[in-house]
Tab-separated table of C-alpha atoms in Angstrom:
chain	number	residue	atom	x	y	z
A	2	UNK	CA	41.432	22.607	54.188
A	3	UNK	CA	44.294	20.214	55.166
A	4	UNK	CA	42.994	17.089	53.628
A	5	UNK	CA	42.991	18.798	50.583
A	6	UNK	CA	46.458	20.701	51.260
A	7	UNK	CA	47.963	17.172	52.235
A	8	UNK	CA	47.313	15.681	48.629
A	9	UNK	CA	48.405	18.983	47.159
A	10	UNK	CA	51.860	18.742	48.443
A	11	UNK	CA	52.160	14.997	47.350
A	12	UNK	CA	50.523	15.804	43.719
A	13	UNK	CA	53.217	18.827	43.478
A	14	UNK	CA	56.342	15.930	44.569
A	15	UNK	CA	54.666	13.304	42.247
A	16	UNK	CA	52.986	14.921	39.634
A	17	UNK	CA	50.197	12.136	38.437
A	18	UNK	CA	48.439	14.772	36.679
A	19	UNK	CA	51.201	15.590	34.054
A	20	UNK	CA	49.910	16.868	30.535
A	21	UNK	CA	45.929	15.783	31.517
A	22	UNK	CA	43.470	18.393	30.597
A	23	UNK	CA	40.818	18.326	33.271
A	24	UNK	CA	37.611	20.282	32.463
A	25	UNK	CA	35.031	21.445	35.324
A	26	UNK	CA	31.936	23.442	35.490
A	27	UNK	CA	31.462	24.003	39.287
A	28	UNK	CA	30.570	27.045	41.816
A	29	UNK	CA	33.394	29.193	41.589
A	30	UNK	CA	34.073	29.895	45.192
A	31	UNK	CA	37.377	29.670	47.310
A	32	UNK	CA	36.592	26.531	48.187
A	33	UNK	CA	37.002	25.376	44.341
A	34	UNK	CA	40.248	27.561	43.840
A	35	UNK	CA	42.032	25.270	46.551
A	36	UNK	CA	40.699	22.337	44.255
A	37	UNK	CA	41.500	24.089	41.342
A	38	UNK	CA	44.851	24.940	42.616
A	39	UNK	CA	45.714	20.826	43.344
A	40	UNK	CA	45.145	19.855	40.130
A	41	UNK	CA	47.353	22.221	39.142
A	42	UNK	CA	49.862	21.061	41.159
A	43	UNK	CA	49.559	17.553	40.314
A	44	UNK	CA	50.755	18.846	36.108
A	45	UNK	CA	46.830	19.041	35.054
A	46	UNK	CA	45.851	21.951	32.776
A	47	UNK	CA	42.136	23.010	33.997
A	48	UNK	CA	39.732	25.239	32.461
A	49	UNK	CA	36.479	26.050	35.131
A	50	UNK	CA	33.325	27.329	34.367
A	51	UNK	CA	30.259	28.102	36.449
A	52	UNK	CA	27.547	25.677	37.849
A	53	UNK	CA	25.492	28.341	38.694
A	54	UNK	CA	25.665	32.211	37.847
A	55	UNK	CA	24.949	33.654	41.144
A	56	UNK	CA	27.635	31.427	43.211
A	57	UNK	CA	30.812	32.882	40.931
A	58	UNK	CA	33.303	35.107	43.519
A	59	UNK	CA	34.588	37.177	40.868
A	60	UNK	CA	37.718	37.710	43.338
A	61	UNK	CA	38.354	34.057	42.983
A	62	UNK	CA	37.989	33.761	39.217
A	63	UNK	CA	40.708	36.552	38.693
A	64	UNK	CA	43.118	35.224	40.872
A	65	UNK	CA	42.776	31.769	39.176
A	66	UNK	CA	43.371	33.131	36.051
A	67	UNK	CA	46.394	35.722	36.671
A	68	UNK	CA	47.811	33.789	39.401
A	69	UNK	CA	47.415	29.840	38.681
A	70	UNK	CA	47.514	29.885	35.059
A	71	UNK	CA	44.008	28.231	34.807
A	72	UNK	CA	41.294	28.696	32.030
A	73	UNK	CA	38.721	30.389	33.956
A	74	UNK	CA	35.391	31.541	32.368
A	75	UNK	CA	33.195	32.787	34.469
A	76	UNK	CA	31.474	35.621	35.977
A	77	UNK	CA	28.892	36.668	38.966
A	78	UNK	CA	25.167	37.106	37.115
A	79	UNK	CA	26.273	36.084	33.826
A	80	UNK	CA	23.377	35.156	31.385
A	81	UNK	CA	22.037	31.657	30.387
A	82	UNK	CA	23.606	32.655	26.837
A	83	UNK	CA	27.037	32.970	28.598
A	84	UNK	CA	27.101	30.082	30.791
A	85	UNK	CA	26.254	28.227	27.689
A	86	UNK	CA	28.981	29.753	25.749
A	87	UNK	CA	31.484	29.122	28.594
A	88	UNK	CA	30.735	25.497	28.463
A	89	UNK	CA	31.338	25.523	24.860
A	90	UNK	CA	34.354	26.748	25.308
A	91	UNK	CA	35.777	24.168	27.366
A	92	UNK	CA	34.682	21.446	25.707
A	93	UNK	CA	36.608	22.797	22.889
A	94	UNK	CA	39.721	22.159	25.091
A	95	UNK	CA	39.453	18.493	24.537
A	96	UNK	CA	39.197	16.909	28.253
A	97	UNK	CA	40.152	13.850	29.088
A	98	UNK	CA	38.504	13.781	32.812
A	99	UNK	CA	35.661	16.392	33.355
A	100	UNK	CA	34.096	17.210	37.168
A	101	UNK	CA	30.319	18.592	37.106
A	102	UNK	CA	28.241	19.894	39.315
A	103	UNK	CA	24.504	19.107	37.621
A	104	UNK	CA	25.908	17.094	34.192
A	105	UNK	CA	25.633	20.500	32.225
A	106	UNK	CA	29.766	19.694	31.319
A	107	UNK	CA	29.429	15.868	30.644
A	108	UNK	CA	26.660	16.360	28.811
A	109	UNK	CA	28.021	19.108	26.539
A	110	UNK	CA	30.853	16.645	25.345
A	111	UNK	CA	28.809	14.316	24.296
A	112	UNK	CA	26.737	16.777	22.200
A	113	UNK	CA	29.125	18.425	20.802
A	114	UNK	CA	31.997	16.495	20.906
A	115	UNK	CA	31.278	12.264	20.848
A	116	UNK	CA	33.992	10.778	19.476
A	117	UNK	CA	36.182	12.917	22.542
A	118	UNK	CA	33.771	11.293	25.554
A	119	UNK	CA	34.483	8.384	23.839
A	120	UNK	CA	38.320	9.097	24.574
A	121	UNK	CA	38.261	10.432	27.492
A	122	UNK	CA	39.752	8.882	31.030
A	123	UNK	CA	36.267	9.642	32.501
A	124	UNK	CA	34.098	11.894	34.416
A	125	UNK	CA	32.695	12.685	37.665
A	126	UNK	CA	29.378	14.179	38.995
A	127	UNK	CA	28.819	15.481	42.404
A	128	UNK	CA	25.027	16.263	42.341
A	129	UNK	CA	21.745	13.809	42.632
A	130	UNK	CA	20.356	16.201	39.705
A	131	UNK	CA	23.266	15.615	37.267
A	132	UNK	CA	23.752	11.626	38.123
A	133	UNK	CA	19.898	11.677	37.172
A	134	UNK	CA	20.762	13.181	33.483
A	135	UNK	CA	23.652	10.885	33.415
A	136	UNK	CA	21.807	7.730	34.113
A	137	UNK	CA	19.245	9.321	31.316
A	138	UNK	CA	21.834	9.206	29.028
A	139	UNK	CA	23.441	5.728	30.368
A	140	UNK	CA	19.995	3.962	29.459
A	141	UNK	CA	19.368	5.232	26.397
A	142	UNK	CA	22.911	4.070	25.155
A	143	UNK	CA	24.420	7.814	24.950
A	144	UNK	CA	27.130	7.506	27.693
A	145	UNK	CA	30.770	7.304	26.117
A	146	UNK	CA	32.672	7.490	29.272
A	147	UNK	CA	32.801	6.067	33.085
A	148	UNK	CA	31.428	8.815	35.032
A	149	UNK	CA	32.260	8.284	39.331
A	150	UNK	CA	28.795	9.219	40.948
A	151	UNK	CA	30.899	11.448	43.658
A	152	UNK	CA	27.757	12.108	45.157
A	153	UNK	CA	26.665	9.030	46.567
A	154	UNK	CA	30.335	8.359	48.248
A	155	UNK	CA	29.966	8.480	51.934
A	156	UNK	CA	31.880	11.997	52.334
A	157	UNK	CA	29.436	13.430	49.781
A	158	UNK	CA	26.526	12.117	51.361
A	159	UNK	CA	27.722	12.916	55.283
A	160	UNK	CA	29.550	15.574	54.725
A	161	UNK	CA	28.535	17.936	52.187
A	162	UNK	CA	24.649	16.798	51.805
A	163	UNK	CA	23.574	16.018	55.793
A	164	UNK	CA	26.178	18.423	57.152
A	165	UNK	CA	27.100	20.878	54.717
A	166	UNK	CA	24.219	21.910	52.724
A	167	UNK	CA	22.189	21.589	55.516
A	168	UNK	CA	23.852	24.476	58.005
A	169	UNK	CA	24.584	26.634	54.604
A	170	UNK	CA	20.764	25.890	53.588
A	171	UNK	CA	19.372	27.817	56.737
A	172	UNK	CA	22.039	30.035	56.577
A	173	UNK	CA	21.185	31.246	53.217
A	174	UNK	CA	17.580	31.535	54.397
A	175	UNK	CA	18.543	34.020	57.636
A	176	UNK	CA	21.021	36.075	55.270
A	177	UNK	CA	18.263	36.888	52.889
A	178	UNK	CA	15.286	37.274	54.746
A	179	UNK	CA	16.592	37.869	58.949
A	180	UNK	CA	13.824	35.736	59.926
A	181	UNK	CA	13.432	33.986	63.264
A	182	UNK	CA	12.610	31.107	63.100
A	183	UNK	CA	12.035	30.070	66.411
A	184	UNK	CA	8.643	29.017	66.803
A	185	UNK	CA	7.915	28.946	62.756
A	186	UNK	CA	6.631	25.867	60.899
A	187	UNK	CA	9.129	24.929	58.190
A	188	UNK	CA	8.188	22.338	55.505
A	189	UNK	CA	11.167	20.492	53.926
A	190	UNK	CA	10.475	19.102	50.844
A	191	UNK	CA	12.683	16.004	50.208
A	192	UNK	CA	13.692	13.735	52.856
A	193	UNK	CA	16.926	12.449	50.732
A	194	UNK	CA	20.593	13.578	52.763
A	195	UNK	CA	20.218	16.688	51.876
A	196	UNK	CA	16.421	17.136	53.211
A	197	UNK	CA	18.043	15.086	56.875
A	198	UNK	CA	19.869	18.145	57.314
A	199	UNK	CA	17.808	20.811	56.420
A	200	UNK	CA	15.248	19.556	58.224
A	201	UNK	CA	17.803	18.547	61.575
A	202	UNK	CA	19.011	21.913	61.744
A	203	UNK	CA	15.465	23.541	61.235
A	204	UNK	CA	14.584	22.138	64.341
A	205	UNK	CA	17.646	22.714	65.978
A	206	UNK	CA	17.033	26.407	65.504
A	207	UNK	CA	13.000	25.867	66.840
A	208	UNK	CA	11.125	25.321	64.418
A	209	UNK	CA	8.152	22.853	63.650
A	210	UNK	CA	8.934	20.601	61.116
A	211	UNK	CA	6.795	19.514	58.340
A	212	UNK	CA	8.258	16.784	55.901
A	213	UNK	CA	6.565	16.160	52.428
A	214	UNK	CA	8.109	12.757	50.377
A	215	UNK	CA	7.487	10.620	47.476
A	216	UNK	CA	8.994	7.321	48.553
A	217	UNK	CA	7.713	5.415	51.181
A	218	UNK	CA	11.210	4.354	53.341
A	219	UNK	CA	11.632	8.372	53.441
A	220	UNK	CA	8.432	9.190	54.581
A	221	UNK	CA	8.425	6.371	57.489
A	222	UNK	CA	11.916	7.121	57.938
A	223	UNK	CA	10.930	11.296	58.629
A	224	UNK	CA	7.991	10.070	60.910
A	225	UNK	CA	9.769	7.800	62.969
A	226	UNK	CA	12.863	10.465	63.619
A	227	UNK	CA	10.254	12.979	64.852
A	228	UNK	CA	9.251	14.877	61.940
A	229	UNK	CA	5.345	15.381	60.586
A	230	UNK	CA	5.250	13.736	57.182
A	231	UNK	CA	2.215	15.150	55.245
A	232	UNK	CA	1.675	15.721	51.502
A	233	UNK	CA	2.485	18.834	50.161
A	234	UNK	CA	-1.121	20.586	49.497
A	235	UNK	CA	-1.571	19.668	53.469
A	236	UNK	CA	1.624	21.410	54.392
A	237	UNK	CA	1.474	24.399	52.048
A	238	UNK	CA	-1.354	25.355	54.268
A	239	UNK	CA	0.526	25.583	57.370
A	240	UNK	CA	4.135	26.237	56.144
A	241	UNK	CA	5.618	29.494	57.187
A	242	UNK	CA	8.894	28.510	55.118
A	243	UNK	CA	9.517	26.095	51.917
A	244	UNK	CA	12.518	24.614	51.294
A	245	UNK	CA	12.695	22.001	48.177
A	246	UNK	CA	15.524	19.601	48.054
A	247	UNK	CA	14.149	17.115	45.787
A	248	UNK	CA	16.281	17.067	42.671
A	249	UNK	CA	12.815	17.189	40.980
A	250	UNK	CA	10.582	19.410	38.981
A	251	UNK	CA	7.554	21.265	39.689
A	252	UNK	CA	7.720	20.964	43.039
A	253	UNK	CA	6.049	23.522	44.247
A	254	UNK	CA	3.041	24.494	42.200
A	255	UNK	CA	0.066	26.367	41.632
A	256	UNK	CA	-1.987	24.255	43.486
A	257	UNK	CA	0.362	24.816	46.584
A	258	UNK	CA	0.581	28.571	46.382
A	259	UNK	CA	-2.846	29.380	46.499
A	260	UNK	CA	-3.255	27.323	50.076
A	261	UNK	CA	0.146	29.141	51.230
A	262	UNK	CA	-0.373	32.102	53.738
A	263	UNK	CA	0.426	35.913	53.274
A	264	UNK	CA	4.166	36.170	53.968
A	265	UNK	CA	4.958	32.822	53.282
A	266	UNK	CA	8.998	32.181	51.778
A	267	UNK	CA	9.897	30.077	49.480
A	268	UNK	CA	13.517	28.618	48.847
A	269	UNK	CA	15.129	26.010	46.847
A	270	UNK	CA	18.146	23.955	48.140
A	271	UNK	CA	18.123	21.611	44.940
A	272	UNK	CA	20.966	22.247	42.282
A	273	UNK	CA	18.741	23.567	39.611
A	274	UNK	CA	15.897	25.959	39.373
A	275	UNK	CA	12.897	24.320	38.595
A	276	UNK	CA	11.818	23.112	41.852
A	277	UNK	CA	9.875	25.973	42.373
A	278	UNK	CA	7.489	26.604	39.218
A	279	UNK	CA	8.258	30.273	38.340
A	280	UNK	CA	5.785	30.566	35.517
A	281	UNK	CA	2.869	29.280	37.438
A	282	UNK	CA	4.058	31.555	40.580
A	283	UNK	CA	3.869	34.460	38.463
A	284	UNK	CA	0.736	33.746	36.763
A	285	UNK	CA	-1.192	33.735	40.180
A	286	UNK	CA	0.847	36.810	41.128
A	287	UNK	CA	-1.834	39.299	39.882
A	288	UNK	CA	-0.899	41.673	41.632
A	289	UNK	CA	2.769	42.099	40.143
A	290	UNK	CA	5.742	41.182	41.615
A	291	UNK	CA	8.314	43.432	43.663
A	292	UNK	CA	11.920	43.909	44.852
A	293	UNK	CA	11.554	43.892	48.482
A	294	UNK	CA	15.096	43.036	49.781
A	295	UNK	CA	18.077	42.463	47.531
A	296	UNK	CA	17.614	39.094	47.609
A	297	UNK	CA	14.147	38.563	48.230
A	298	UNK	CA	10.785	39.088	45.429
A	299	UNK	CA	7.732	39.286	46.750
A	300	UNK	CA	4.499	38.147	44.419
A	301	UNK	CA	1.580	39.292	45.078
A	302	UNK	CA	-1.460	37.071	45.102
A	303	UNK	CA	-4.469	39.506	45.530
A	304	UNK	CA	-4.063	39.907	49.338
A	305	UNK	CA	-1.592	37.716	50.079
A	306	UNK	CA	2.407	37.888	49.385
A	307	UNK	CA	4.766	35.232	48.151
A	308	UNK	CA	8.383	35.830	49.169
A	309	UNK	CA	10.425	34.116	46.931
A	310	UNK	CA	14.360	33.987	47.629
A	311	UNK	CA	17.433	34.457	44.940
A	312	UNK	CA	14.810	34.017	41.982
A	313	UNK	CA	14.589	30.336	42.431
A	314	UNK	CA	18.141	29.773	42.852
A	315	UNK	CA	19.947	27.315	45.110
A	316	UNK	CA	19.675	29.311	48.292
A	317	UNK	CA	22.879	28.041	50.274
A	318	UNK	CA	25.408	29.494	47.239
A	319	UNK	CA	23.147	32.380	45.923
A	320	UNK	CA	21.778	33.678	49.338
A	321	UNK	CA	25.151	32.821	51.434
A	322	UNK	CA	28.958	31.538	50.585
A	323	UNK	CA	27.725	27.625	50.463
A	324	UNK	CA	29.375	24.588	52.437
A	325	UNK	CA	31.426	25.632	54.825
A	326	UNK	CA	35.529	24.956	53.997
A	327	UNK	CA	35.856	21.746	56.236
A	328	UNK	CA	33.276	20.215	54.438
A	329	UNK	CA	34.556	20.954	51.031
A	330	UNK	CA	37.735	19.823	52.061
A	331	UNK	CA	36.478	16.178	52.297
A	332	UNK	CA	34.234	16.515	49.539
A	333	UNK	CA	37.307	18.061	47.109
A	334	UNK	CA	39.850	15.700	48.602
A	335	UNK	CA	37.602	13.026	46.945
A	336	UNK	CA	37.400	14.698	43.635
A	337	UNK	CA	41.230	15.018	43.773
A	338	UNK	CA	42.079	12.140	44.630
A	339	UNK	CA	38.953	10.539	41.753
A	340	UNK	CA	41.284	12.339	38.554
A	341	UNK	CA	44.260	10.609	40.101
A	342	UNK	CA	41.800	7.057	39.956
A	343	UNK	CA	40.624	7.565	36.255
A	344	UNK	CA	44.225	8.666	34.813
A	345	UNK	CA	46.287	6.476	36.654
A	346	UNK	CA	43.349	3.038	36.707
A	347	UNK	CA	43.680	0.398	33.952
A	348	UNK	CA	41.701	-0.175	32.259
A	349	UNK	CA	39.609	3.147	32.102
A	350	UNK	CA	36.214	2.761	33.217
A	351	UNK	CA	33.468	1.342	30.679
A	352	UNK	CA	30.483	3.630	29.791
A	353	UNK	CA	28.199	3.763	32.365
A	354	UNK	CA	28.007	5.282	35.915
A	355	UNK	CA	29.976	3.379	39.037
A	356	UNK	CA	30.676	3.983	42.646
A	357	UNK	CA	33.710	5.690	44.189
A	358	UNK	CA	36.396	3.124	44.975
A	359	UNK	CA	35.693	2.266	49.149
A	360	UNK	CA	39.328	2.546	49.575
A	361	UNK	CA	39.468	5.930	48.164
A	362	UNK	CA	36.672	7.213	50.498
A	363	UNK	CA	38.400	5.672	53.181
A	364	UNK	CA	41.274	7.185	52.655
A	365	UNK	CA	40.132	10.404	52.826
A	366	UNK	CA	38.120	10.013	55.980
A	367	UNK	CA	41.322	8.571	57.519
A	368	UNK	CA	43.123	12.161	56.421
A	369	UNK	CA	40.153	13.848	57.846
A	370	UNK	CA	40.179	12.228	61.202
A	371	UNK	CA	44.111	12.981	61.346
A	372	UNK	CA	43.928	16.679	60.822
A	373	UNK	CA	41.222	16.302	63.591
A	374	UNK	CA	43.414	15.108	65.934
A	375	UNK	CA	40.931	12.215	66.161
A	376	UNK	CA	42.580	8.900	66.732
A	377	UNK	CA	40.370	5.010	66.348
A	378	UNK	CA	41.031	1.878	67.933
A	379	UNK	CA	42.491	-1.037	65.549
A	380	UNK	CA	40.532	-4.737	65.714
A	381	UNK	CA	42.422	-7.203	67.670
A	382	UNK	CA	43.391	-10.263	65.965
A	383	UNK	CA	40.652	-12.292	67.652
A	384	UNK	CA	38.438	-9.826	66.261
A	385	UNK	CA	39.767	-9.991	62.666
A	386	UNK	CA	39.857	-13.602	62.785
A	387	UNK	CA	36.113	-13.809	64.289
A	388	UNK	CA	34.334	-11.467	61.628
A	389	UNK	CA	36.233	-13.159	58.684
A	390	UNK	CA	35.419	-16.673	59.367
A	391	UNK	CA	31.875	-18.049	58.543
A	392	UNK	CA	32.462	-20.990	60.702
A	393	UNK	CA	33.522	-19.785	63.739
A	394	UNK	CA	31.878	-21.129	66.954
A	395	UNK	CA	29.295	-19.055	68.896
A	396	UNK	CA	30.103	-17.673	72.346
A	397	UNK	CA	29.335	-20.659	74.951
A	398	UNK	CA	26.088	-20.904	76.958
């Protein structure tokens, strides 16, 4: 990760972080630790918790605690209760910048702890499910704090949504099931960044594509880059596997499980689990519901099985190790270098939810290209001058 290494070494010389206490509920994975392990650097004191319970490297959560002095809390499988607890707990550290990964952090503070949101530097959300339960709480007059919508910076959005969580998306998939599929109908449901890749790689590997969306510029979009765009009770008919990337609820329903064929797989790529509707897949599972692989469940539907992967969970972190490191090095070089923004920037952000500065995200895709070895050309001065004055003359003839 030597984006992220790059402003590691600078935050340990220049120490911007000094004395900040910087909260985060994210997937504990390496990736994180080299995050974790910046901030550090850079004089913050951090305390992590986990986004989800079935991403947490246990490995990596030890040797956070015992080796970089930070507040870890946070274990593989731990229980709703626990994760709730954990979340607690850091918010009783007083933050002044938190970074979330689905709002469950940002959110906390402000129900447990208002007049601190109100003090804090700011916040940051990397997710399209938590910047939806921060604009929630931005419209109904509940936000204290600037929150940076991470997600919706170009490296987020390239990167780790198109790129990222689209490889680790199938990759999940093959890990838990071994499926080929060559020659398989896949239905991707979502056709935000996230859905793009999923649905570029599922092809890439042979399969049909099916793509099921809400909003029309999606849809026509999907169609016109190759892709069948039906509606989901069409689809669930012909799907062989199901991956929702919505950032919705309810996605997947009764009414699509009983048109779904016998072996049919379900997965969720979307942050939370709720995409798939677990109560109405197991009240059509009459006939029970079994272990069938470690990571797989199969329902059964009178004659017909369900296979439904990591109980619901985001596939990519549950089912394999998530984005691969050179993606999270972009993605946590933002984050990085979005702390340094909100405790260094006067004045702090007002309530409410704002972009990533353009600079910053240029910044970091200028370290990116540079560890690549990747050099650009510069715009001559004839250029500059052309595209920055309204009233220069057209070419002639």
């Amino acid at each position: 990760m030597p984006v992220l290494r790059s402003i590691g070494e600078r935050f340990a010389a220049q120490r911007p972080l000094q004395g900040v206490a910087v909260a985060a509920c994210l997937h504990v994975t390496a990736e994180t630790a080299a995050l974790v392990r910046v901030l550090v650097a850079g004089g913050a004191r951090v305390g992590l918790c986990a986004a989800n319970p079935l991403s947490t490297q246990d490995e990596v959560a030890a040797a956070l605690a015992h080796t970089d002095g930070a507040e870890v809390r946070a274990r593989r499988g731990e229980s709703a209760e626990e994760s709730v607890t954990h979340v607690r707990e850091l918010v009783g550290g007083r933050p002044d910048v938190t970074l979330d990964d689905g709002a469950d952090l940002v959110s906390a503070v402000h129900l447990l702890a208002p007049e601190q949101a109100a003090r804090m530097r700011g916040a940051m959300e990397e997710t399209t499910t938590g910047l939806l339960r921060v604009r929630r709480m931005s419209d109904e007059g509940r936000l204290r704090c600037g929150v940076l919508a991470v997600n919706e910076c170009w490296a987020e959005r390239t990167l780790n949504d198109r790129f990222g969580t689209g490889q680790s998306v199938l990759d999940g998939i093959l890990r838990a099931t071994n499926l080929l599929l060559a020659g398989r109908t896949v239905v991707v449901l979502g056709y935000g960044w996230t859905g793009r890749g999923v649905a570029l790689r599922a092809r890439g590997a042979g399969a049909s594509v099916i793509v099921c969306e809400v909003d029309p510029m999606r849809g026509l979009e999907a169609r016109l880059e190759g892709f069948e765009v039906l509606p989901a009770v069409g689809a669930a008919e012909r799907g062989d596997v199901f991956v929702t990337v919505t950032g919705s609820t309810g996605v997947l329903r009764a009414e699509h499980f009983e048109r779904m064929k016998d072996g049919a797989v379900l997965a969720n790529a979307g942050h939370f689990d709720v995409e798939i509707d677990l109560d109405a897949l197991r009240a059509v599972a009459t006939g029970g519901v079994r272990q069938v692989l470690p990571l797989v469940e199969a329902y059964d539907l009178g004659g017909r099985r369900l296979h439904l992967l990591a109980r619901g969970r985001v596939v990519n972190l549950a089912a394999a190790l998530g984005h691969p490191a050179e993606v999270m090095d972009v993605s946590f070089a933002v984050q990085a270098l979005c702390v340094e923004e909100l405790v260094r920037g006067e004045p702090r952000p007002e309530p409410g939810v704002h972009p990533v500065p353009d600079a910053l995200d240029r910044e970091v895709a200028r370290l990116k290209l540079a560890a690549l070895g990747v050099q650009l050309d510069r715009p001559t001065a004839d250029q500059t001058a052309y595209r920055s004055s309204w009233g220069a003359a057209p070419p002639a003839g």
